[in-house]
Short mmCIF file of C-alpha atoms in Angstrom, two decimals:
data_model
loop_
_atom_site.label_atom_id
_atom_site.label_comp_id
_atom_site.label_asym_id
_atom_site.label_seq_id
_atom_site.Cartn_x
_atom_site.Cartn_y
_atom_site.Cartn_z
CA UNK A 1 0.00 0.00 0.00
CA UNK A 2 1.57 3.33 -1.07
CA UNK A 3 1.17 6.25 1.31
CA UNK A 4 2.55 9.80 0.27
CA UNK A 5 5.49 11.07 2.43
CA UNK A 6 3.36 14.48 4.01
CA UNK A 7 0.47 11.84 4.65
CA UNK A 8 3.25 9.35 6.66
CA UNK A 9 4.04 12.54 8.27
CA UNK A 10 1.25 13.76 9.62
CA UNK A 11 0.04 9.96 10.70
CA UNK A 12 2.75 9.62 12.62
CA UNK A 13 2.46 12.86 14.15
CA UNK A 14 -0.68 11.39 15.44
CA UNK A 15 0.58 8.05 16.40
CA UNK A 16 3.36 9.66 17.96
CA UNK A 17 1.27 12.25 20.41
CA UNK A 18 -1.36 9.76 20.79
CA UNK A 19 0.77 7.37 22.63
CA UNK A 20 2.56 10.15 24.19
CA UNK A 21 -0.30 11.18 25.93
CA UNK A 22 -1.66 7.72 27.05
CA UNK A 23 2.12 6.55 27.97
CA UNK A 24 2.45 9.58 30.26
CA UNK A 25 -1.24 9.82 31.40
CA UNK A 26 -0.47 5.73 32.65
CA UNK A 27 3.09 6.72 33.74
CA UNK A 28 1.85 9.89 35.87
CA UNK A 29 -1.05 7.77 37.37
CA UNK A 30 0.94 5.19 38.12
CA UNK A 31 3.75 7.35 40.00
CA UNK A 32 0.88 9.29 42.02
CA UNK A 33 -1.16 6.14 42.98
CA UNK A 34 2.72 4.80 44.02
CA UNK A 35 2.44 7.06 47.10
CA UNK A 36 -1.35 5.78 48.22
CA UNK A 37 -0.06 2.45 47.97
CA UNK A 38 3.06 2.17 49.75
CA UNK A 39 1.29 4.07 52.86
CA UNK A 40 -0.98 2.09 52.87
CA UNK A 41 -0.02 -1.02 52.25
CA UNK A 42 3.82 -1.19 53.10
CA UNK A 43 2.86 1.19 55.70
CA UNK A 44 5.89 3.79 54.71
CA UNK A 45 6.28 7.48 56.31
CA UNK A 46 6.81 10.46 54.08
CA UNK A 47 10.57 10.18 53.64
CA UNK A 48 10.88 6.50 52.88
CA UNK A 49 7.91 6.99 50.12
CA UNK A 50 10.28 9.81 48.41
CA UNK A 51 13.31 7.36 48.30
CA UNK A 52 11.11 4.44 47.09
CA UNK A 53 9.72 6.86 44.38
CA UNK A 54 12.75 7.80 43.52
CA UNK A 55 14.20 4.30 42.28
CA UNK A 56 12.13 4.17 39.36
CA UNK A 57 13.48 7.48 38.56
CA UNK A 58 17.22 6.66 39.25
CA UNK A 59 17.02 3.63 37.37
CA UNK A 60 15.46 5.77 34.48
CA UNK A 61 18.74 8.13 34.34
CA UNK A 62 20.89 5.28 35.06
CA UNK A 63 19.90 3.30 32.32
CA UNK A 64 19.67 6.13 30.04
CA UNK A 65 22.96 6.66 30.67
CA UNK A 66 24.50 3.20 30.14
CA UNK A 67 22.21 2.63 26.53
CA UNK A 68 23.22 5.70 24.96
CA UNK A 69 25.64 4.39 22.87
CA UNK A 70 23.55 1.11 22.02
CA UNK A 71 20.12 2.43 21.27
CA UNK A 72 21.18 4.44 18.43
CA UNK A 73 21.57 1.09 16.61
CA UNK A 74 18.34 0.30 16.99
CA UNK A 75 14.60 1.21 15.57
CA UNK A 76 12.94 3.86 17.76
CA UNK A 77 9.35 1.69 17.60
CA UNK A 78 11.61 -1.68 18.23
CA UNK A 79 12.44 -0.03 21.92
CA UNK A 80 9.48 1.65 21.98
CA UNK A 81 7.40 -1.44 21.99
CA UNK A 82 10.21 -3.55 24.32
CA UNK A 83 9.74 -0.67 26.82
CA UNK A 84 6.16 -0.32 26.64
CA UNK A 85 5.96 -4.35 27.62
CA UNK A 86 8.18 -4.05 30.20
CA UNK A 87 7.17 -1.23 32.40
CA UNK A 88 3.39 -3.32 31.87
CA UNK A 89 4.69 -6.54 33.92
CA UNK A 90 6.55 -4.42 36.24
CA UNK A 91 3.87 -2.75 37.22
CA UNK A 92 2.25 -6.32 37.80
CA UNK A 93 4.66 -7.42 40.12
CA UNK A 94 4.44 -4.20 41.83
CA UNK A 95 0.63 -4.15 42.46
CA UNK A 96 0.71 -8.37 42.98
CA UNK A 97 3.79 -8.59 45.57
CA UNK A 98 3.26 -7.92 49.36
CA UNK A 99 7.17 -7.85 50.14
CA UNK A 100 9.00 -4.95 50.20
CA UNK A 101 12.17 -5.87 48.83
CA UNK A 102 9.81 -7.64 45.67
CA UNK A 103 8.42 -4.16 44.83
CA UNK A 104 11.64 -2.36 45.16
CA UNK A 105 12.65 -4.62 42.48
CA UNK A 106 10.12 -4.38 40.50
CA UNK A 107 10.14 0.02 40.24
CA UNK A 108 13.99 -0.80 39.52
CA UNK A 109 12.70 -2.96 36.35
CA UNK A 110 10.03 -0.33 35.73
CA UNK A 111 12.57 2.58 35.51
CA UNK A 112 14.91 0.83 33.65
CA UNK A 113 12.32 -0.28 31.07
CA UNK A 114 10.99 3.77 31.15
CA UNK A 115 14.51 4.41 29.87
CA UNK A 116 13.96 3.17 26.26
CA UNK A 117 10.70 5.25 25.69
CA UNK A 118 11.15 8.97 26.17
CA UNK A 119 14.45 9.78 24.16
CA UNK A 120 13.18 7.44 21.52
CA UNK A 121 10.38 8.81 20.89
CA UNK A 122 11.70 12.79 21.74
CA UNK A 123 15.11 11.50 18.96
CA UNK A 124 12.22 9.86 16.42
CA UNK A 125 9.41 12.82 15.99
CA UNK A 126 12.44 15.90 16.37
CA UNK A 127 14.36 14.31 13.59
CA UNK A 128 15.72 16.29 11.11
CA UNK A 129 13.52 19.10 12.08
CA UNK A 130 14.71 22.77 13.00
CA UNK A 131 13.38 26.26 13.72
CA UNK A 132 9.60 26.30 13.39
CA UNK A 133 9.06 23.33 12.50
CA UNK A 134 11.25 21.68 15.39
CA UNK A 135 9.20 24.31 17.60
CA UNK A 136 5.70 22.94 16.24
CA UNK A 137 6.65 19.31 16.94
CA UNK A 138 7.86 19.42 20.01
CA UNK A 139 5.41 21.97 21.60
CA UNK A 140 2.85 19.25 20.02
CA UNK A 141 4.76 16.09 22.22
CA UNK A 142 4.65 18.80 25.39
CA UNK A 143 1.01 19.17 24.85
CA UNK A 144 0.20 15.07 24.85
CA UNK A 145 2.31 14.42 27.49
CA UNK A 146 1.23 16.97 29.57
CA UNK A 147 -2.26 16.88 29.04
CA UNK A 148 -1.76 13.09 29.97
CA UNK A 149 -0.31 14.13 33.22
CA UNK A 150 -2.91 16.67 34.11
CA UNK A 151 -5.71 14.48 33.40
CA UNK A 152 -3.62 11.56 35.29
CA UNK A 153 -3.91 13.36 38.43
CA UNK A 154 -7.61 13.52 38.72
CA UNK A 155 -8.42 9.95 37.49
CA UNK A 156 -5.72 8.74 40.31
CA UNK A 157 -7.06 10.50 42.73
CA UNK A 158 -10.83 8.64 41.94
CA UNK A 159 -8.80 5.28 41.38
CA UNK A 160 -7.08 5.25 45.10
CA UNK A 161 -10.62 6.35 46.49
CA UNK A 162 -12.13 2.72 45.37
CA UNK A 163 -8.94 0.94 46.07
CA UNK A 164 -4.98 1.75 45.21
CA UNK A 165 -4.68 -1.22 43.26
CA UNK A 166 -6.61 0.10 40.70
CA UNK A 167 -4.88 2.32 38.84
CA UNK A 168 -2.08 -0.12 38.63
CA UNK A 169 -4.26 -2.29 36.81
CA UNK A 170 -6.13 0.42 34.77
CA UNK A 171 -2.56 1.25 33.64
CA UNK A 172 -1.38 -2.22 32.61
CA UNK A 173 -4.16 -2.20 30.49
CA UNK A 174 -2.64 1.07 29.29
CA UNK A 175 0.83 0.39 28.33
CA UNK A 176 -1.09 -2.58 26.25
CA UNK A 177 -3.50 -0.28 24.41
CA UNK A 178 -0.40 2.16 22.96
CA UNK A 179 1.60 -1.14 22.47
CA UNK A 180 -1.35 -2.06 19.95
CA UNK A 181 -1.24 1.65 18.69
CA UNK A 182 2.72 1.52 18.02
CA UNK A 183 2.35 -2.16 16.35
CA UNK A 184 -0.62 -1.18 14.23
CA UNK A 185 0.71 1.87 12.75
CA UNK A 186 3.89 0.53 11.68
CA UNK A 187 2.32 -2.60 10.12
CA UNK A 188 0.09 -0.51 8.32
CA UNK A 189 2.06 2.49 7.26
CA UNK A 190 5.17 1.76 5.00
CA UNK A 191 7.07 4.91 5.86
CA UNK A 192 6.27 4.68 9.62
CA UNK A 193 8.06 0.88 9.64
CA UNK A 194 10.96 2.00 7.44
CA UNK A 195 12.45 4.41 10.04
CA UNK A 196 15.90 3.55 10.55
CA UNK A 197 18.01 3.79 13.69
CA UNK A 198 19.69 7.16 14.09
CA UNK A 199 22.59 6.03 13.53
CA UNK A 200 22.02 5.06 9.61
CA UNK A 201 19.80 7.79 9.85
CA UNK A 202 23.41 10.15 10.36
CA UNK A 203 25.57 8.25 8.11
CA UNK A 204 22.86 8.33 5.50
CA UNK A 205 23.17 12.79 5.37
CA UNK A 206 25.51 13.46 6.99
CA UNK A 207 24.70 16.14 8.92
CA UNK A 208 26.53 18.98 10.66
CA UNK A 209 26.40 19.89 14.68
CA UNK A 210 25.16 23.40 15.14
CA UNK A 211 24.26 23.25 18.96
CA UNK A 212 23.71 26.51 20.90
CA UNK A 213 25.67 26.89 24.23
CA UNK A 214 22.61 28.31 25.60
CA UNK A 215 21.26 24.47 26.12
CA UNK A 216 23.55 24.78 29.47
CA UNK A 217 21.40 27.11 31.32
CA UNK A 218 17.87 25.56 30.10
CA UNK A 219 18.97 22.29 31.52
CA UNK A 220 19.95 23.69 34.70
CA UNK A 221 16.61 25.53 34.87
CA UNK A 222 14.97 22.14 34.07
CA UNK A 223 16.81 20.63 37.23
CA UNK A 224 15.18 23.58 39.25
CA UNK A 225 11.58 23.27 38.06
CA UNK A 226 11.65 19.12 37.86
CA UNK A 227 12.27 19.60 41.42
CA UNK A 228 9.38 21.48 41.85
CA UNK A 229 7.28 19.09 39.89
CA UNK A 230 8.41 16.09 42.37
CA UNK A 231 7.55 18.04 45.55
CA UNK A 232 4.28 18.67 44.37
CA UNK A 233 3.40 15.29 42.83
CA UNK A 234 5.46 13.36 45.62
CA UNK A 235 5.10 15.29 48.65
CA UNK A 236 2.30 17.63 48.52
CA UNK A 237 -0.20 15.18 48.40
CA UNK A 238 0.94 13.67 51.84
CA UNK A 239 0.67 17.38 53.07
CA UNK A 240 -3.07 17.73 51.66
CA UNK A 241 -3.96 14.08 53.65
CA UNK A 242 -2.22 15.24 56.85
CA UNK A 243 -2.54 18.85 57.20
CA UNK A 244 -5.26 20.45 54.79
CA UNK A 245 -7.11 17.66 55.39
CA UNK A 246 -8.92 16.95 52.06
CA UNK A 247 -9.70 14.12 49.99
CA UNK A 248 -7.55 12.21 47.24
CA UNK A 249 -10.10 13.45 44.69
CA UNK A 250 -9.95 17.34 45.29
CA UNK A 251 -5.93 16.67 45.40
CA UNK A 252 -5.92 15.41 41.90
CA UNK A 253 -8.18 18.21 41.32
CA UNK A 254 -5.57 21.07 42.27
CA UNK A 255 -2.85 18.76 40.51
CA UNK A 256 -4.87 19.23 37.41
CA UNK A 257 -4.98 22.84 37.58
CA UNK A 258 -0.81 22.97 37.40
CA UNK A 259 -1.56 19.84 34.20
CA UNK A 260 -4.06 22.50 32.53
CA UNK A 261 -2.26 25.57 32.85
CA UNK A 262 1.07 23.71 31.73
CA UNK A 263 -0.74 22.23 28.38
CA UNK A 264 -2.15 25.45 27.19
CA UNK A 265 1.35 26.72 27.79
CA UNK A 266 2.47 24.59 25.47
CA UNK A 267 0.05 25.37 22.90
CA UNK A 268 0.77 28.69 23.04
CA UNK A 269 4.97 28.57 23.64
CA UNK A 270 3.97 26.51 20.33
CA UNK A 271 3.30 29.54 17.81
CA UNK A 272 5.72 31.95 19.57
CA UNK A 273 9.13 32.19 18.86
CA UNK A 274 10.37 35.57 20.93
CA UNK A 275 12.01 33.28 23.53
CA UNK A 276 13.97 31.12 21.03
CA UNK A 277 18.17 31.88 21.47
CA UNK A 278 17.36 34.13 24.31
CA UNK A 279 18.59 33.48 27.55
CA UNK A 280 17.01 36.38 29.87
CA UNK A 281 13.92 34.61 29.63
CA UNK A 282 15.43 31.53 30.95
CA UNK A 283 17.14 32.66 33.98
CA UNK A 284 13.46 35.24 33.99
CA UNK A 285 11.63 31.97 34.74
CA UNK A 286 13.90 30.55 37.09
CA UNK A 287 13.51 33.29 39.18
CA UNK A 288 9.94 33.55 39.43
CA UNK A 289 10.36 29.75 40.19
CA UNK A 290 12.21 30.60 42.97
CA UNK A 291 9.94 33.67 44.27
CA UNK A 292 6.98 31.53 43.95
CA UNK A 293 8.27 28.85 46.33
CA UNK A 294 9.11 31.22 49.13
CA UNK A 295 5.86 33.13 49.25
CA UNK A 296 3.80 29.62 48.88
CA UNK A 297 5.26 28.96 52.26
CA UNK A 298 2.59 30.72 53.74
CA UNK A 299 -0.21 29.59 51.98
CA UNK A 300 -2.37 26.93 54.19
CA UNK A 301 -5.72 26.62 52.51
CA UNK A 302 -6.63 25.16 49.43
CA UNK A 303 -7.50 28.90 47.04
CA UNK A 304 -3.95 30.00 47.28
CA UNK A 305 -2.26 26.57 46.03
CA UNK A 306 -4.92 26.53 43.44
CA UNK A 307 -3.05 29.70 42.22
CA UNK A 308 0.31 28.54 43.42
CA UNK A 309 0.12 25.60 41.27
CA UNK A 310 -1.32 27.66 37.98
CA UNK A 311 1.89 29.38 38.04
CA UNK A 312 4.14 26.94 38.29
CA UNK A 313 2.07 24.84 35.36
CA UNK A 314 3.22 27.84 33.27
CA UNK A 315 6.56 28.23 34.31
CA UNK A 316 7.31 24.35 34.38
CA UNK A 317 5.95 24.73 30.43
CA UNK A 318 8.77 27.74 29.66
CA UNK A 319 11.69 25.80 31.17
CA UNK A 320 10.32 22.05 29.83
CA UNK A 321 10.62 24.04 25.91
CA UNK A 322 14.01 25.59 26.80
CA UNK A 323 15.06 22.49 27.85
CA UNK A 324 14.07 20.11 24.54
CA UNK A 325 14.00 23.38 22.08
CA UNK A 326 17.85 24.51 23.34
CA UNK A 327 19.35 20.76 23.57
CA UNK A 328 17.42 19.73 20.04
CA UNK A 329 18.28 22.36 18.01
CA UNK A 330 21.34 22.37 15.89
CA UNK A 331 22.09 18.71 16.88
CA UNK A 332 23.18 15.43 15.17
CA UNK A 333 22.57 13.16 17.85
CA UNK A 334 19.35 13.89 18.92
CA UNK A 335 18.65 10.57 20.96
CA UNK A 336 21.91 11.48 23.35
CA UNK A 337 20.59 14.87 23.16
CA UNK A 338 17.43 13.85 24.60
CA UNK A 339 19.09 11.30 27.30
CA UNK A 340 20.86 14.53 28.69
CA UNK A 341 17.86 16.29 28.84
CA UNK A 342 15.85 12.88 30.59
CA UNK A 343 18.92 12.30 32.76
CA UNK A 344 18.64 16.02 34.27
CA UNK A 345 14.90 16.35 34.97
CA UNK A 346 15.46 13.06 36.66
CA UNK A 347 17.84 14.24 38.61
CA UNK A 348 15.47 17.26 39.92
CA UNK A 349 13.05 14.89 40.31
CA UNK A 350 15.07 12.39 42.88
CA UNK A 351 16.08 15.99 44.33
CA UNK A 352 12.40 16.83 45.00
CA UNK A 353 11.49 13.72 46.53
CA UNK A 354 14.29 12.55 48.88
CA UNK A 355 15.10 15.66 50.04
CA UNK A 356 11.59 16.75 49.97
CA UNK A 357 10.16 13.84 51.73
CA UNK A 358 12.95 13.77 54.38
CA UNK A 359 12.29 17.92 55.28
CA UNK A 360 9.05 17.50 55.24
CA UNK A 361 8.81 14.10 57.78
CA UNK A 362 11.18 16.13 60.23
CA UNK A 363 9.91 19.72 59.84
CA UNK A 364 7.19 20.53 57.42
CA UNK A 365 6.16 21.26 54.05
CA UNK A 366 6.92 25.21 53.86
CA UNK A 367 10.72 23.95 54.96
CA UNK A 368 10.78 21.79 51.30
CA UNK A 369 9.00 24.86 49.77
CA UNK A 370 12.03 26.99 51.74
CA UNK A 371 14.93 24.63 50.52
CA UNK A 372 13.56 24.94 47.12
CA UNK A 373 13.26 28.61 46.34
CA UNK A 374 16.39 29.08 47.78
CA UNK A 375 18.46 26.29 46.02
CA UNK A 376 17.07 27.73 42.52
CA UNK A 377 18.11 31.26 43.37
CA UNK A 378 21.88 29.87 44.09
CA UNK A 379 21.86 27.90 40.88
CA UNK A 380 20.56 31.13 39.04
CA UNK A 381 23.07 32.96 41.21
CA UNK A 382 26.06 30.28 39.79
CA UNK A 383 24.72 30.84 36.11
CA UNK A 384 24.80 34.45 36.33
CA UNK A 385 27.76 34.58 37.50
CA UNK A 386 29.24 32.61 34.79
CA UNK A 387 27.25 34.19 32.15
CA UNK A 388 29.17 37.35 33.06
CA UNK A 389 32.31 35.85 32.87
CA UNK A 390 32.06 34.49 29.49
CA UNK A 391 31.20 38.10 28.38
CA UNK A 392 33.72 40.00 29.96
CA UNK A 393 36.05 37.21 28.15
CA UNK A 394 34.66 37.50 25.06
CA UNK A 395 35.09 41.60 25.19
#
């Protein structure tokens, strides 16, 4: 069956955001039901839940980091697939084990599994794409994924009301459904099963590097604001139970107002261009980060982290598209490209929930609001600093 190149395109646009959205919406319910179910069940306080959420996560940069120089051999649906069916019976063994040391195992199995489906498909849809049109795709991915996580929040939150092993099964069935979507679109679409691993992909046009330097600050700015993002999916849902006292539903309803405001961010970051190749507005948003935290450490009702949260959905948006816009564009290797750019918000979010879940189990939660705010300001203190010194050199 022939089907024209722009039609190829624009089908696996579709396949590509489609599972983005329903990977992430699984991953995001998965993660946030994670924290119902080892209270409850393992019977774990605040700081032990951050470091047992944050082995999926470590694994995830870990084994990012040792298959970077393998994957690029390989088919981006071929590991798509393989890491689609893995996280699926990890998740089983997670939600079917009653021992401890079983379901650490299996969130090391689920991270490492994780690590073959975000730069693959981040490498496969920005390929060969730059300016505009790189801007248009990946504002597109930011939207599905995002939108999955907002909408992820609220569902959980119903899911854990009935019982917590629910969304773990809910999202088994999941990972199946885009494994189906991946399979079916590449058996049916020629052009969709003929993309080649990025290596042939290089060798084939031989392409020139034309990074921008400015990728350095975005990804410390995404270290900054993924730690935000943990403390408010990890920790501030502990703080909602204990303190404000509310239920799991009307958490996953404030978490979706930070998922809606950050997915019509993206739609609009997505047809705007002034804050391509500039960096004022990435240190501008790292500082409002920062400002944000400290005056949210006064907040105690439910109104003012409604609003505290619609900021940071926007802000979390800016520094997300500095991030993958920055480290994409100009680049040959795309996929390694993208593992940095994994690797880092993983390491904000281990940041967010170890140290965020031990501050908050010894003092409270405006300390981890406290310790954030000010550890962004020193790391936009550190980047200023150096920013300056590269101009006066360059003078």
């Amino acid at each position: 069956m022939y089907v024209s190149q722009k039609k190829t395109d624009t089908i696996q646009f579709w396949v590509l955001n489609i599972s983005s959205f329903i990977a992430q919406l699984t991953i995001a319910m998965v993660n946030l039901a994670l924290v119902y179910h080892l209270r409850k069940v393992f019977s774990l306080g605040a700081d032990k839940i951050g470091i047992a959420a944050s082995i999926s996560t470590a694994t995830y940069a870990i084994f990012c980091l040792i298959s970077a120089r393998f994957t690029v051999h390989f088919r981006p649906r071929h590991l798509v697939q393989l890491s689609l069916a893995g996280m699926a019976a990890s998740v089983f063994i997670f939600v079917d084990t009653r021992s401890l040391s079983v379901a650490y195992a299996s969130l090391v199995g689920y991270g490492a599994f994780m690590s073959l489906l975000w730069p693959q498909i981040e490498a496969w849809f920005s390929r060969g794409k730059e300016g505009a049109q790189l801007n248009h795709v990946a504002n597109a991915f930011n939207f599905s994924w995002s939108f999955g996580v907002g909408v992820s929040s609220y569902i959980a939150g119903l899911l854990v009301e009935v019982n917590t092993s629910l969304p773990f099964y809910v999202g088994i069935g999941l990972f199946g459904l885009v494994f189906v979507i991946i399979y079916l679109a590449s058996a049916l679409v020629p052009g969709i099963r003929a993309v080649q691993s990025e290596h042939a992909d290089n060798e084939e046009h031989a392409r020139v590097d034309e990074s921008t330097p400015l990728r350095f600050y975005a990804w410390t700015g995404i270290v900054s604001l993924y730690s935000g993002m943990s403390i408010i999916l990890t920790i501030f849902p502990l703080f909602a139970q204990d303190v404000l006292k509310i239920s799991e539903s009307q958490t996953g309803l404030l978490l979706l107002i930070r998922g809606v405001a950050t997915c019509v961010s993206f739609l609009v970051l997505g047809k705007l261009d002034f804050w391509h190749f500039k960096r004022r507005y990435i240190f501008i948003v790292q500082f409002l980060f920062a400002v944000s935290c400290l005056i949210a450490m006064g907040f105690s009702s439910i109104f003012p982290f409604a609003m505290f949260f619609l900021l940071f959905g926007i802000l979390f948006a800016f520094a997300y598209d500095q991030s993958m816009f920055h480290g994409a564009s100009g680049s040959v290797n795309r996929s390694q490209r993208m593992i940095i750019h994994e690797v880092l918000l993983t390491v904000g979010t281990i940041l967010g929930a170890i140290l965020g879940g031990n501050i908050y189990e010894k003092l409270s939660f405006a300390s981890v609001l406290q310790v954030a705010g000010v550890g962004a300001l020193v790391l936009l203190g550190i980047q200023l600093c150096v920013a300056f010194f590269l101009e006066k050199r360059l003078r």
